């Protein structure tokens, strides 16, 4: 199992230690470093900065939001950074949810998420292959644009810049079983959310029935070496409270649904209701320690070592550590060697 370090997205401002963590991870032999975006900092700019201060570690987006850019624009970002970094990019994509897509990007959330994702990946692949001008008779991402409000003058184009790699890895963030199943067919890898090594069946038969050869499964998990497990789980519970309560609506929240499928439906709805009522601290406290614990690696070194064995036994190929300090990164590297 390879290791990566996940830096996430910025809060109020840049995270001063991110470059140092990436450099330490590279020194320790980590395979990859990952950035993200929500509705603040973007995923590609920090990754470019990190690329300039490292030399071998792979550079991933987990995830770049599809609604933020047309598929051709995303492909341009990826192929540009792939050139500048010497072929180190891993392109992780995700749909996000209606709250962000419609509230932040001002676009309709696709009525058929599976179709929209499939079309998006198709266009990205066409750009990177650069075999012919990009064309797609699509419902959500047609090229050239065929709408009645257009000029009708659009023409199929092929990237001026030759990509470093036509097979630049494309990974998808997917939660529902149908979405995960499609991911195994159209992508090079999968970025699971809330991965529990004891519950792979939650994501459907595409995971338990055998994955394609070379397919990457790269979940993120909070990793922290500490004496007090309950205290170490607080950041996990804060994250869960925000995603389950704040990243959706009372009638549609993919994160709430996933937590429910993992056996915590009643608790998930309680967290959501408390968060939406403005009781954010209560929402965090309502996240069960048991749920936060099973999707994390937190506690003393020996405890993490024992639990790490569960992660190795399943389909996970890459563990992306959300880790707050260099000491934890070093311990994880030692335990995984």
Tab-separated table of C-alpha atoms in Angstrom, residues 50 86 114 124 136-137 141 151 163 203 218 234 265 275-277 279 327:
chain	number	residue	atom	x	y	z
A	50	UNK	CA	4.254	22.495	-4.349
A	86	UNK	CA	7.782	16.452	-15.372
A	114	UNK	CA	-23.666	9.556	-14.016
A	124	UNK	CA	-10.787	15.170	-20.755
A	136	UNK	CA	-18.933	15.061	-28.201
A	137	UNK	CA	-22.605	14.712	-28.986
A	141	UNK	CA	-20.883	18.760	-22.278
A	151	UNK	CA	-23.561	31.525	-33.133
A	163	UNK	CA	0.431	16.554	-23.544
A	203	UNK	CA	-19.886	0.888	-1.894
A	218	UNK	CA	-7.105	5.961	-2.628
A	234	UNK	CA	-12.069	15.753	17.500
A	265	UNK	CA	-28.535	6.716	9.721
A	275	UNK	CA	-25.928	21.801	12.151
A	276	UNK	CA	-28.691	23.326	10.048
A	277	UNK	CA	-30.274	24.703	13.244
A	279	UNK	CA	-25.964	24.353	16.760
A	327	UNK	CA	6.251	13.222	13.239
